[in-house]
């Protein structure tokens, strides 16, 4: 009996120690001390090879670094060695979510809940985090599970904070602030909660309050590294470079200078801070230390492109775009097993387009659509790219695919029509501009272009096909002609000339008074035009002769 009591006490103490270790791992991850969290998770597994939490959090450290294959390995190992532990089931479910296997994910989450021995709050929280952090996030499901976590343990401030995270993702900033504030009241010395409150102000555009709050956090909690990053972003966006540089140095000091930490710094500088100059420098340093870090080319492609896009010297920018394109090629060559995002293909495409490698650009834009079919604006990017490169048939092809997949816009038909005009396929150009007129009947330039197209169509038969379109154009432009720019006035003169010629030459008998009225309007707009004055004289003579 005594041995049994001692064994029970040992179990309780062990459980307490392990729970404390998990809390420490969670805090390290919150502090972005991923190397420390990874080390502690390994130690937890070493002490107890059947501790599912150890495998789960070891997987989480790799998931944080976007190494999904490594994360999946540890989640599955936890499942094999600790099948009754909820956490590994949650990890496996998250990987299923990333793959778009939502039903498999729900089954894994259901199994996790069935293995809960006491209160299910923590498991609901882990499931909520999976839905929120997955590459295929489901914010509604995250809200549902975080709410269940909070309601199952209303004394734990962490669950209020996590619910706040999901509410921010749902753009419910006021509700998020309420939950963060409640969490902060329960845990006044938690800088993570205070930082998230500051972020809500930043998201609401109240940057001065966000900056003030973050400055207070780094002053009160000098070892809380994420706050330095957020404050650095604000300083950098406001061009307060002298204030920002020491913050970044402090952040690096806190999270470490090992290769993993430096790699995460590159991601932050590129994706969050948008400090592309430093991102390039740091990425090249990482590659110098470890040439196998192929993921650095992902961020180099991004950073180089954005650097080039901000440059005014086109030749210098071209060199930088070439660096971006080279980096994209190296990323895809070296990281064949790594998960690819739409941004990877998009930066590959944008750099190729800048260097006039249009087919390479189009192929990568199509990859974006394969990954996210909702990104229909990519067809616009392809179409405009070919249009600007004067490859009009391929521009038409891109826009034609787009209008088959989504509701067409006035702009789609505008580019199709213009491309067909250049290709001298006037019948199809007219069909496209008919749609422009239907979708935007008050767009005067659309009627003018339709008139030009019909002038080209109207060859030997002299049907005056352009007449109704010039008349509509004038109906829309004449009321504001005095305020119009010279381009519009030039087009109006063309319309007057066409209609004047129509009434003088294209009908029998001629309507000289109407013809004269149009040429006199031209003379008002262009009084120095001698040929117009001559035409007016000739029409008047014809009118006198007729009388």
XYZ file of N, CA and C in Angstrom, residues 145-389:
735
model
N -13.519 26.825 -31.688
C -12.726 26.028 -30.748
C -12.105 26.872 -29.641
N -11.674 28.078 -29.959
C -11.143 28.945 -28.899
C -12.250 29.348 -27.916
N -13.449 29.529 -28.425
C -14.582 29.839 -27.537
C -14.848 28.672 -26.594
N -14.783 27.450 -27.136
C -14.975 26.259 -26.293
C -13.857 26.144 -25.257
N -12.627 26.466 -25.656
C -11.499 26.430 -24.712
C -11.737 27.421 -23.578
N -12.106 28.636 -23.942
C -12.353 29.669 -22.924
C -13.501 29.268 -21.993
N -14.580 28.759 -22.588
C -15.766 28.431 -21.780
C -15.538 27.230 -20.866
N -14.584 26.360 -21.247
C -14.269 25.203 -20.405
C -13.285 25.535 -19.292
N -12.620 26.681 -19.400
C -11.684 27.087 -18.342
C -11.604 28.610 -18.335
N -12.572 29.232 -17.699
C -12.663 30.697 -17.712
C -11.618 31.370 -16.827
N -10.850 30.571 -16.088
C -9.819 31.154 -15.221
C -8.476 31.310 -15.934
N -8.360 30.714 -17.113
C -7.074 30.726 -17.814
C -7.029 31.891 -18.804
N -6.191 32.893 -18.562
C -6.145 34.068 -19.451
C -5.673 33.738 -20.866
N -4.907 32.653 -20.989
C -4.371 32.294 -22.308
C -5.489 32.046 -23.313
N -6.582 31.448 -22.857
C -7.662 31.127 -23.781
C -8.392 32.389 -24.250
N -8.482 33.390 -23.385
C -9.054 34.673 -23.802
C -8.148 35.322 -24.849
N -6.834 35.199 -24.630
C -5.874 35.777 -25.566
C -5.973 35.093 -26.933
N -6.045 33.768 -26.933
C -6.125 33.032 -28.194
C -7.416 33.355 -28.940
N -8.512 33.478 -28.197
C -9.770 33.874 -28.831
C -9.624 35.267 -29.444
N -8.903 36.133 -28.754
C -8.624 37.465 -29.302
C -7.878 37.382 -30.623
N -6.921 36.447 -30.732
C -6.164 36.274 -31.980
C -7.093 35.940 -33.145
N -8.024 35.016 -32.893
C -8.960 34.616 -33.948
C -9.899 35.763 -34.312
N -10.299 36.538 -33.328
C -11.177 37.685 -33.590
C -10.457 38.748 -34.425
N -9.162 38.929 -34.184
C -8.376 39.844 -35.022
C -8.359 39.335 -36.459
N -8.142 38.025 -36.616
C -8.127 37.434 -37.959
C -9.474 37.603 -38.653
N -10.550 37.622 -37.853
C -11.901 37.815 -38.400
C -12.242 39.294 -38.564
N -11.261 40.162 -38.267
C -11.429 41.612 -38.374
C -12.476 42.147 -37.402
N -12.601 41.474 -36.264
C -13.505 41.941 -35.201
C -12.638 42.533 -34.088
N -12.096 43.697 -34.387
C -11.065 44.281 -33.534
C -11.604 44.640 -32.151
N -12.811 45.197 -32.098
C -13.389 45.578 -30.808
C -13.554 44.391 -29.879
N -14.090 43.279 -30.413
C -14.262 42.067 -29.606
C -12.906 41.496 -29.200
N -11.937 41.587 -30.102
C -10.591 41.098 -29.787
C -10.009 41.886 -28.618
N -10.146 43.204 -28.668
C -9.623 44.040 -27.583
C -10.271 43.692 -26.246
N -11.577 43.388 -26.281
C -12.284 43.004 -25.050
C -11.662 41.756 -24.447
N -11.390 40.745 -25.296
C -10.808 39.497 -24.794
C -9.368 39.692 -24.339
N -8.604 40.490 -25.080
C -7.226 40.761 -24.672
C -7.194 41.507 -23.334
N -8.080 42.476 -23.196
C -8.120 43.257 -21.953
C -8.473 42.363 -20.771
N -9.441 41.471 -20.980
C -9.832 40.541 -19.919
C -8.657 39.634 -19.550
N -7.933 39.160 -20.579
C -6.763 38.311 -20.332
C -5.698 39.078 -19.563
N -5.502 40.335 -19.932
C -4.482 41.160 -19.279
C -4.823 41.431 -17.816
N -6.108 41.593 -17.531
C -6.525 41.805 -16.138
C -6.231 40.582 -15.280
N -6.308 39.398 -15.908
C -6.033 38.164 -15.174
C -4.528 37.883 -15.074
N -3.762 38.418 -16.037
C -2.322 38.155 -16.078
C -1.612 39.460 -16.445
N -1.475 40.323 -15.461
C -0.990 41.687 -15.696
C 0.467 41.749 -16.139
N 1.234 40.708 -15.856
C 2.666 40.732 -16.169
C 2.992 39.918 -17.420
N 2.016 39.769 -18.306
C 2.238 38.995 -19.529
C 2.428 39.952 -20.704
N 3.665 40.113 -21.189
C 3.912 41.077 -22.266
C 3.274 40.674 -23.592
N 3.057 39.360 -23.789
C 2.459 38.908 -25.048
C 1.058 39.493 -25.221
N 0.282 39.483 -24.143
C -1.078 40.025 -24.213
C -1.026 41.522 -24.491
N -0.136 42.216 -23.804
C -0.010 43.664 -24.000
C 0.407 43.986 -25.435
N 1.294 43.161 -25.991
C 1.736 43.380 -27.363
C 0.568 43.197 -28.338
N -0.275 42.209 -28.045
C -1.403 41.959 -28.944
C -2.439 43.077 -28.868
N -2.566 43.683 -27.709
C -3.425 44.870 -27.600
C -2.848 45.991 -28.469
N -1.529 46.163 -28.412
C -0.873 47.187 -29.245
C -1.117 46.916 -30.726
N -1.089 45.645 -31.107
C -1.310 45.292 -32.512
C -2.716 45.656 -32.982
N -3.692 45.574 -32.074
C -5.056 45.949 -32.478
C -5.117 47.433 -32.827
N -4.362 48.247 -32.094
C -4.318 49.679 -32.428
C -3.633 49.888 -33.777
N -2.586 49.114 -34.013
C -1.869 49.210 -35.281
C -2.787 48.820 -36.435
N -3.540 47.743 -36.246
C -4.463 47.270 -37.284
C -5.585 48.274 -37.525
N -5.944 49.021 -36.490
C -7.000 50.035 -36.616
C -6.468 51.360 -37.156
N -5.164 51.417 -37.421
C -4.571 52.642 -37.954
C -4.226 53.675 -36.909
N -4.306 53.281 -35.625
C -3.961 54.223 -34.540
C -2.503 53.960 -34.163
N -1.618 54.319 -35.073
C -0.206 53.941 -34.955
C 0.498 54.581 -33.769
N 0.106 55.812 -33.430
C 0.799 56.488 -32.331
C 0.554 55.780 -31.001
N -0.684 55.287 -30.802
C -0.989 54.552 -29.569
C -0.250 53.215 -29.571
N -0.243 52.542 -30.728
C 0.467 51.265 -30.838
C 1.943 51.454 -30.516
N 2.549 52.493 -31.087
C 3.970 52.766 -30.846
C 4.234 53.030 -29.368
N 3.386 53.850 -28.750
C 3.549 54.177 -27.329
C 3.455 52.911 -26.476
N 2.464 52.062 -26.774
C 2.293 50.822 -26.008
C 3.504 49.904 -26.146
N 4.014 49.786 -27.365
C 5.162 48.906 -27.599
C 6.419 49.447 -26.920
N 6.583 50.753 -26.938
C 7.732 51.358 -26.249
C 7.662 51.084 -24.750
N 6.454 51.109 -24.201
C 6.277 50.797 -22.777
C 6.584 49.327 -22.496
N 6.209 48.444 -23.447
C 6.455 47.007 -23.251
C 7.953 46.716 -23.227
N 8.698 47.256 -24.198
C 10.138 46.957 -24.236
C 10.859 47.583 -23.046
N 10.307 48.673 -22.522
C 10.908 49.286 -21.327
C 10.649 48.433 -20.089
N 9.432 47.902 -19.981
C 9.057 47.127 -18.797
C 9.511 45.673 -18.883
N 9.516 45.124 -20.116
C 9.894 43.717 -20.307
C 11.026 43.650 -21.335
N 12.232 44.047 -20.948
C 13.334 44.166 -21.918
C 13.771 42.851 -22.545
N 13.329 41.724 -22.008
C 13.727 40.431 -22.576
C 12.632 39.795 -23.427
N 11.563 40.529 -23.689
C 10.482 39.986 -24.520
C 10.746 40.377 -25.974
N 11.293 39.443 -26.736
C 11.818 39.747 -28.074
C 10.773 40.161 -29.114
N 9.573 39.533 -29.184
C 8.648 39.911 -30.269
C 8.271 41.388 -30.287
N 8.226 42.029 -29.122
C 7.858 43.455 -29.083
C 8.880 44.308 -29.829
N 10.151 43.893 -29.802
C 11.182 44.637 -30.521
C 10.917 44.597 -32.026
N 10.452 43.432 -32.503
C 10.155 43.306 -33.930
C 9.011 44.233 -34.334
N 7.943 44.209 -33.542
C 6.780 45.035 -33.878
C 7.134 46.518 -33.861
N 7.908 46.910 -32.870
C 8.300 48.317 -32.768
C 9.246 48.689 -33.910
N 10.117 47.754 -34.281
C 11.022 47.989 -35.406
C 10.231 48.238 -36.694
N 9.166 47.452 -36.903
C 8.321 47.639 -38.087
C 7.775 49.060 -38.144
N 7.294 49.546 -36.997
C 6.729 50.903 -36.948
C 7.814 51.934 -37.239
N 8.955 51.790 -36.581
C 10.046 52.745 -36.799
C 10.502 52.731 -38.260
N 10.622 51.529 -38.824
C 11.113 51.427 -40.199
C 10.114 52.044 -41.173
N 8.813 51.764 -40.970
C 7.799 52.324 -41.873
C 7.740 53.845 -41.767
N 8.120 54.385 -40.596
C 8.150 55.844 -40.399
C 9.527 56.442 -40.683
N 10.423 55.592 -41.207
C 11.783 56.005 -41.574
C 12.597 56.503 -40.384
N 12.295 55.957 -39.224
C 13.067 56.291 -38.015
C 14.201 55.264 -37.872
N 15.094 55.279 -38.850
C 16.105 54.227 -38.956
C 17.067 54.208 -37.769
N 17.432 55.382 -37.276
C 18.392 55.416 -36.165
C 17.797 54.806 -34.897
N 16.467 54.918 -34.742
C 15.811 54.313 -33.578
C 15.589 52.821 -33.801
N 15.416 52.434 -35.063
C 15.085 51.043 -35.360
C 16.259 50.093 -35.285
N 17.426 50.532 -35.730
C 18.595 49.643 -35.794
C 18.945 49.009 -34.456
N 19.002 49.768 -33.338
C 19.316 49.124 -32.059
C 18.262 48.120 -31.615
N 16.998 48.351 -32.020
C 15.937 47.402 -31.665
C 16.191 46.050 -32.316
N 16.585 46.097 -33.589
C 16.837 44.847 -34.300
C 18.046 44.136 -33.705
N 19.047 44.890 -33.327
C 20.231 44.298 -32.689
C 19.853 43.612 -31.382
N 18.977 44.256 -30.613
C 18.518 43.682 -29.346
C 17.706 42.416 -29.597
N 16.872 42.451 -30.628
C 16.071 41.273 -30.968
C 16.982 40.091 -31.295
N 17.986 40.334 -32.116
C 18.931 39.269 -32.495
C 19.649 38.741 -31.261
N 20.021 39.641 -30.379
C 20.694 39.251 -29.131
C 19.808 38.315 -28.303
N 18.498 38.596 -28.271
C 17.570 37.813 -27.447
C 17.251 36.450 -28.051
N 17.046 36.414 -29.368
C 16.625 35.139 -29.982
C 17.816 34.282 -30.398
N 19.008 34.867 -30.376
C 20.203 34.092 -30.702
C 20.701 34.375 -32.101
N 21.938 34.008 -32.332
C 22.553 34.233 -33.642
C 22.836 32.924 -34.357
N 22.233 31.830 -33.878
C 22.417 30.564 -34.581
C 21.743 30.656 -35.947
N 22.039 29.720 -36.798
C 21.603 29.786 -38.192
C 20.089 29.785 -38.324
N 19.394 29.037 -37.453
C 17.927 29.017 -37.500
C 17.355 30.388 -37.161
N 17.911 31.015 -36.121
C 17.425 32.338 -35.710
C 17.658 33.370 -36.807
N 18.814 33.305 -37.451
C 19.120 34.261 -38.518
C 18.196 34.040 -39.714
N 17.855 32.779 -39.963
C 16.929 32.478 -41.062
C 15.557 33.075 -40.784
N 15.114 32.951 -39.534
C 13.819 33.546 -39.167
C 13.873 35.070 -39.267
N 15.036 35.643 -38.968
C 15.201 37.092 -39.069
C 15.029 37.546 -40.522
N 15.564 36.775 -41.453
C 15.420 37.110 -42.878
C 13.943 37.130 -43.265
N 13.214 36.130 -42.796
C 11.777 36.068 -43.091
C 11.069 37.307 -42.542
N 11.397 37.674 -41.305
C 10.776 38.850 -40.685
C 11.108 40.122 -41.463
N 12.372 40.304 -41.806
C 12.790 41.517 -42.506
C 12.102 41.654 -43.860
N 11.873 40.526 -44.516
C 11.246 40.562 -45.839
C 9.739 40.689 -45.738
N 9.133 39.768 -45.003
C 7.673 39.647 -44.996
C 6.999 40.695 -44.118
N 7.574 40.956 -42.951
C 6.932 41.870 -42.002
C 7.468 43.296 -42.097
N 8.772 43.437 -41.859
C 9.351 44.787 -41.768
C 9.515 45.461 -43.128
N 9.624 44.636 -44.184
C 9.828 45.161 -45.543
C 11.133 45.970 -45.648
N 12.115 45.551 -44.847
C 13.452 46.148 -44.905
C 14.265 45.280 -45.868
N 14.059 45.512 -47.159
C 14.591 44.604 -48.175
C 16.112 44.664 -48.276
N 16.675 45.831 -48.057
C 18.138 45.973 -48.117
C 18.797 45.072 -47.079
N 18.315 45.158 -45.853
C 18.906 44.347 -44.784
C 18.554 42.873 -44.965
N 17.364 42.595 -45.489
C 16.964 41.204 -45.721
C 17.941 40.518 -46.670
N 18.305 41.219 -47.742
C 19.267 40.662 -48.704
C 20.600 40.398 -48.018
N 21.056 41.375 -47.252
C 22.346 41.247 -46.557
C 22.341 40.049 -45.609
N 21.275 39.921 -44.807
C 21.189 38.823 -43.840
C 21.070 37.472 -44.546
N 20.288 37.416 -45.624
C 20.111 36.152 -46.350
C 21.429 35.680 -46.957
N 22.183 36.603 -47.517
C 23.482 36.241 -48.099
C 24.450 35.771 -47.018
N 24.355 36.371 -45.825
C 25.189 35.933 -44.696
C 24.841 34.505 -44.297
N 23.542 34.216 -44.228
C 23.099 32.856 -43.890
C 23.626 31.859 -44.919
N 23.527 32.200 -46.198
C 23.983 31.289 -47.255
C 25.492 31.105 -47.225
N 26.192 32.138 -46.794
C 27.648 32.029 -46.656
C 27.998 31.011 -45.575
N 27.226 31.051 -44.484
C 27.465 30.129 -43.371
C 26.971 28.721 -43.686
N 25.854 28.646 -44.407
C 25.256 27.341 -44.705
C 24.630 27.381 -46.097
N 25.402 27.030 -47.135
C 24.897 27.093 -48.516
C 23.692 26.188 -48.777
N 23.438 25.240 -47.872
C 22.309 24.325 -48.063
C 20.970 24.959 -47.693
N 20.997 26.168 -47.137
C 19.752 26.837 -46.721
C 19.023 27.400 -47.948
N 18.477 26.506 -48.736
C 17.823 26.916 -49.979
C 16.627 27.814 -49.797
N 15.994 27.761 -48.596
C 14.814 28.617 -48.381
C 15.172 30.096 -48.394
N 16.472 30.412 -48.230
C 16.882 31.817 -48.282
C 16.617 32.421 -49.662
N 16.659 31.579 -50.690
C 16.411 32.094 -52.039
C 14.965 32.555 -52.209
N 14.061 31.952 -51.442
C 12.660 32.426 -51.458
C 12.611 33.903 -51.074
N 13.286 34.241 -49.976
C 13.235 35.616 -49.473
C 14.099 36.555 -50.305
N 15.180 36.022 -50.880
C 15.991 36.852 -51.773
C 15.204 37.237 -53.023
N 14.453 36.287 -53.573
C 13.634 36.585 -54.757
C 12.659 37.714 -54.455
N 12.046 37.623 -53.294
C 11.060 38.627 -52.856
C 11.739 39.979 -52.625
N 12.809 39.962 -51.818
C 13.472 41.212 -51.427
C 14.117 41.909 -52.627
N 14.791 41.130 -53.485
C 15.406 41.736 -54.669
C 14.339 42.381 -55.561
N 13.223 41.687 -55.756
C 12.187 42.242 -56.631
C 11.673 43.575 -56.083
N 11.362 43.602 -54.793
C 10.820 44.829 -54.204
C 11.853 45.955 -54.231
N 13.122 45.593 -54.081
C 14.186 46.605 -54.208
C 14.184 47.196 -55.613
N 14.126 46.316 -56.601
C 14.124 46.773 -57.993
C 12.914 47.618 -58.327
N 11.755 47.224 -57.803
C 10.513 47.953 -58.094
C 10.540 49.372 -57.547
N 11.344 49.600 -56.510
C 11.415 50.933 -55.891
C 12.472 51.826 -56.544
N 13.242 51.277 -57.481
C 14.337 52.035 -58.088
C 13.848 52.866 -59.268
N 14.455 54.022 -59.462
C 14.075 54.896 -60.580
C 14.972 54.686 -61.798
N 16.205 54.238 -61.571
C 17.120 53.969 -62.680
C 16.780 52.604 -63.287
N 16.242 52.611 -64.490
C 15.731 51.375 -65.092
C 16.817 50.332 -65.335
N 17.992 50.789 -65.739
C 19.074 49.836 -66.012
C 19.555 49.167 -64.727
N 19.695 49.962 -63.669
C 20.099 49.395 -62.377
C 19.019 48.455 -61.853
N 17.762 48.850 -62.027
C 16.645 48.009 -61.579
C 16.648 46.679 -62.318
N 16.984 46.722 -63.588
C 17.006 45.493 -64.393
C 17.993 44.479 -63.818
N 19.128 44.974 -63.354
C 20.130 44.097 -62.730
C 19.568 43.444 -61.473
N 18.820 44.220 -60.683
C 18.231 43.693 -59.446
C 17.124 42.692 -59.761
N 16.324 42.977 -60.798
C 15.278 42.020 -61.196
C 15.904 40.696 -61.646
N 17.081 40.792 -62.272
C 17.776 39.567 -62.679
C 18.195 38.760 -61.456
N 18.635 39.455 -60.401
C 18.979 38.770 -59.144
C 17.740 38.081 -58.565
N 16.599 38.760 -58.647
C 15.348 38.178 -58.160
C 15.001 36.923 -58.943
N 15.095 37.022 -60.266
C 14.767 35.866 -61.113
C 15.719 34.709 -60.845
N 17.011 35.005 -60.726
C 17.997 33.960 -60.428
C 17.699 33.290 -59.091
N 17.292 34.095 -58.106
C 16.978 33.556 -56.778
C 15.764 32.638 -56.839
N 14.749 33.028 -57.612
C 13.570 32.166 -57.774
C 13.964 30.836 -58.396
N 14.780 30.890 -59.417
C 15.222 29.653 -60.078
C 15.964 28.754 -59.096
N 16.849 29.348 -58.300
C 17.617 28.565 -57.325
C 16.719 27.994 -56.237
N 15.715 28.760 -55.817
C 14.786 28.263 -54.795
C 14.064 27.020 -55.299
N 13.557 27.079 -56.514
C 12.820 25.933 -57.051
C 13.740 24.750 -57.354
N 14.989 25.033 -57.697
C 15.950 23.949 -57.960
C 16.361 23.245 -56.674
N 16.619 24.038 -55.633
C 17.190 23.486 -54.404
C 16.136 22.993 -53.418
N 14.939 23.546 -53.466
C 13.911 23.224 -52.464
C 12.740 22.477 -53.105
N 13.049 21.378 -53.768
C 11.998 20.629 -54.478
C 10.946 20.062 -53.528
N 11.343 19.707 -52.310
C 10.400 19.091 -51.368
C 9.660 20.117 -50.517
N 10.120 21.349 -50.509
C 9.514 22.360 -49.629
C 8.176 22.828 -50.199
N 7.238 23.082 -49.302
C 5.928 23.608 -49.674
C 6.090 24.923 -50.425
N 5.402 25.048 -51.562
C 5.456 26.282 -52.350
C 4.176 27.091 -52.129
N 4.363 28.402 -52.016
C 3.233 29.306 -51.826
C 2.974 30.091 -53.106
N 1.802 30.698 -53.177
C 1.494 31.511 -54.356
C 2.525 32.623 -54.531
N 3.021 33.169 -53.418
C 4.003 34.262 -53.504
C 5.289 33.807 -54.183
N 5.661 32.525 -54.017
C 6.875 32.020 -54.672
C 6.738 32.110 -56.188
N 5.594 31.666 -56.701
C 5.361 31.712 -58.145
C 5.134 33.149 -58.622
N 4.510 33.942 -57.769
C 4.189 35.318 -58.167
C 5.451 36.154 -58.337
N 6.405 36.022 -57.402
C 7.643 36.796 -57.544
C 8.489 36.271 -58.702
N 8.438 34.978 -58.939
C 9.113 34.399 -60.107
C 8.532 35.037 -61.369
N 7.202 35.098 -61.430
C 6.520 35.644 -62.604
C 6.803 37.133 -62.780
N 6.733 37.884 -61.679
C 6.900 39.338 -61.784
C 8.310 39.705 -62.241
N 9.303 38.989 -61.717
C 10.687 39.275 -62.135
C 10.878 38.916 -63.605
N 10.326 37.776 -64.021
C 10.439 37.364 -65.425
C 9.768 38.385 -66.342
N 8.611 38.885 -65.929
C 7.894 39.879 -66.739
C 8.711 41.157 -66.887
N 9.353 41.586 -65.799
C 10.181 42.801 -65.854
C 11.349 42.638 -66.817
N 11.783 41.397 -66.974
C 12.913 41.115 -67.865
C 12.437 40.655 -69.238
N 11.130 40.800 -69.478
C 10.495 40.489 -70.763
C 10.589 39.014 -71.127
N 10.679 38.163 -70.116
C 10.583 36.715 -70.342
C 9.119 36.332 -70.110
N 8.277 36.700 -71.077
C 6.832 36.667 -70.884
C 6.275 35.259 -70.691
N 6.777 34.300 -71.441
C 6.241 32.941 -71.317
C 6.605 32.322 -69.966
N 7.802 32.639 -69.473
C 8.191 32.181 -68.128
C 7.266 32.811 -67.094
N 7.007 34.097 -67.268
C 6.112 34.797 -66.342
C 4.716 34.191 -66.378
N 4.188 33.967 -67.578
C 2.828 33.427 -67.712
C 2.718 32.046 -67.084
N 3.733 31.206 -67.288
C 3.708 29.848 -66.723
C 3.644 29.896 -65.200
N 4.367 30.828 -64.603
C 4.357 30.930 -63.136
C 3.086 31.590 -62.614
N 2.549 32.524 -63.366
C 1.246 33.085 -62.977
C 0.170 31.992 -62.996
N 0.247 31.096 -63.964
C -0.731 30.003 -64.023
C -0.586 29.075 -62.825
N 0.641 28.945 -62.306
C 0.857 28.143 -61.088
C 0.151 28.784 -59.889
N 0.148 30.114 -59.868
C -0.582 30.823 -58.804
C -2.045 30.417 -58.846
N -2.610 30.366 -60.046
C -4.021 30.008 -60.208
C -4.286 28.553 -59.853
N -3.307 27.694 -60.105
C -3.465 26.282 -59.722
C -3.576 26.150 -58.207
N -2.793 26.962 -57.494
C -2.817 26.912 -56.028
C -4.015 27.645 -55.439
N -4.467 28.682 -56.130
C -5.581 29.482 -55.602
C -6.440 29.953 -56.771
N -7.456 29.178 -57.085
C -8.306 29.476 -58.247
C -9.100 30.768 -58.074
N -9.195 31.259 -56.843
C -9.929 32.510 -56.595
C -9.134 33.741 -57.040
N -7.837 33.554 -57.316
C -6.994 34.693 -57.695
C -7.185 35.043 -59.179
N -8.415 35.329 -59.568
C -8.705 35.571 -60.983
C -8.045 36.840 -61.507
N -7.621 37.740 -60.605
C -6.936 38.945 -61.073
C -5.605 38.615 -61.743
N -5.142 37.378 -61.538
C -3.888 36.964 -62.178
C -4.044 36.947 -63.700
N -5.256 36.612 -64.177
C -5.483 36.678 -65.623
C -5.262 38.097 -66.132
N -5.653 39.092 -65.328
C -5.389 40.492 -65.695
C -3.892 40.739 -65.809
N -3.143 40.209 -64.826
C -1.691 40.402 -64.841
C -1.080 39.798 -66.100
N -1.542 38.595 -66.459
C -1.021 37.939 -67.667
C -1.419 38.737 -68.902
N -2.701 39.113 -68.961
C -3.192 39.853 -70.120
C -2.473 41.178 -70.306
N -2.333 41.948 -69.230
C -1.674 43.256 -69.323
C -0.197 43.100 -69.652
N 0.400 42.046 -69.100
C 1.814 41.787 -69.368
C 2.033 41.592 -70.868
N 1.225 40.728 -71.484
C 1.358 40.490 -72.924
C 0.947 41.727 -73.725
N -0.070 42.425 -73.256
C -0.540 43.627 -73.960
C 0.565 44.683 -73.986
N 1.187 44.908 -72.827
C 2.263 45.905 -72.751
C 3.483 45.486 -73.560
N 3.651 44.167 -73.709
C 4.772 43.653 -74.503
C 4.428 43.594 -75.993
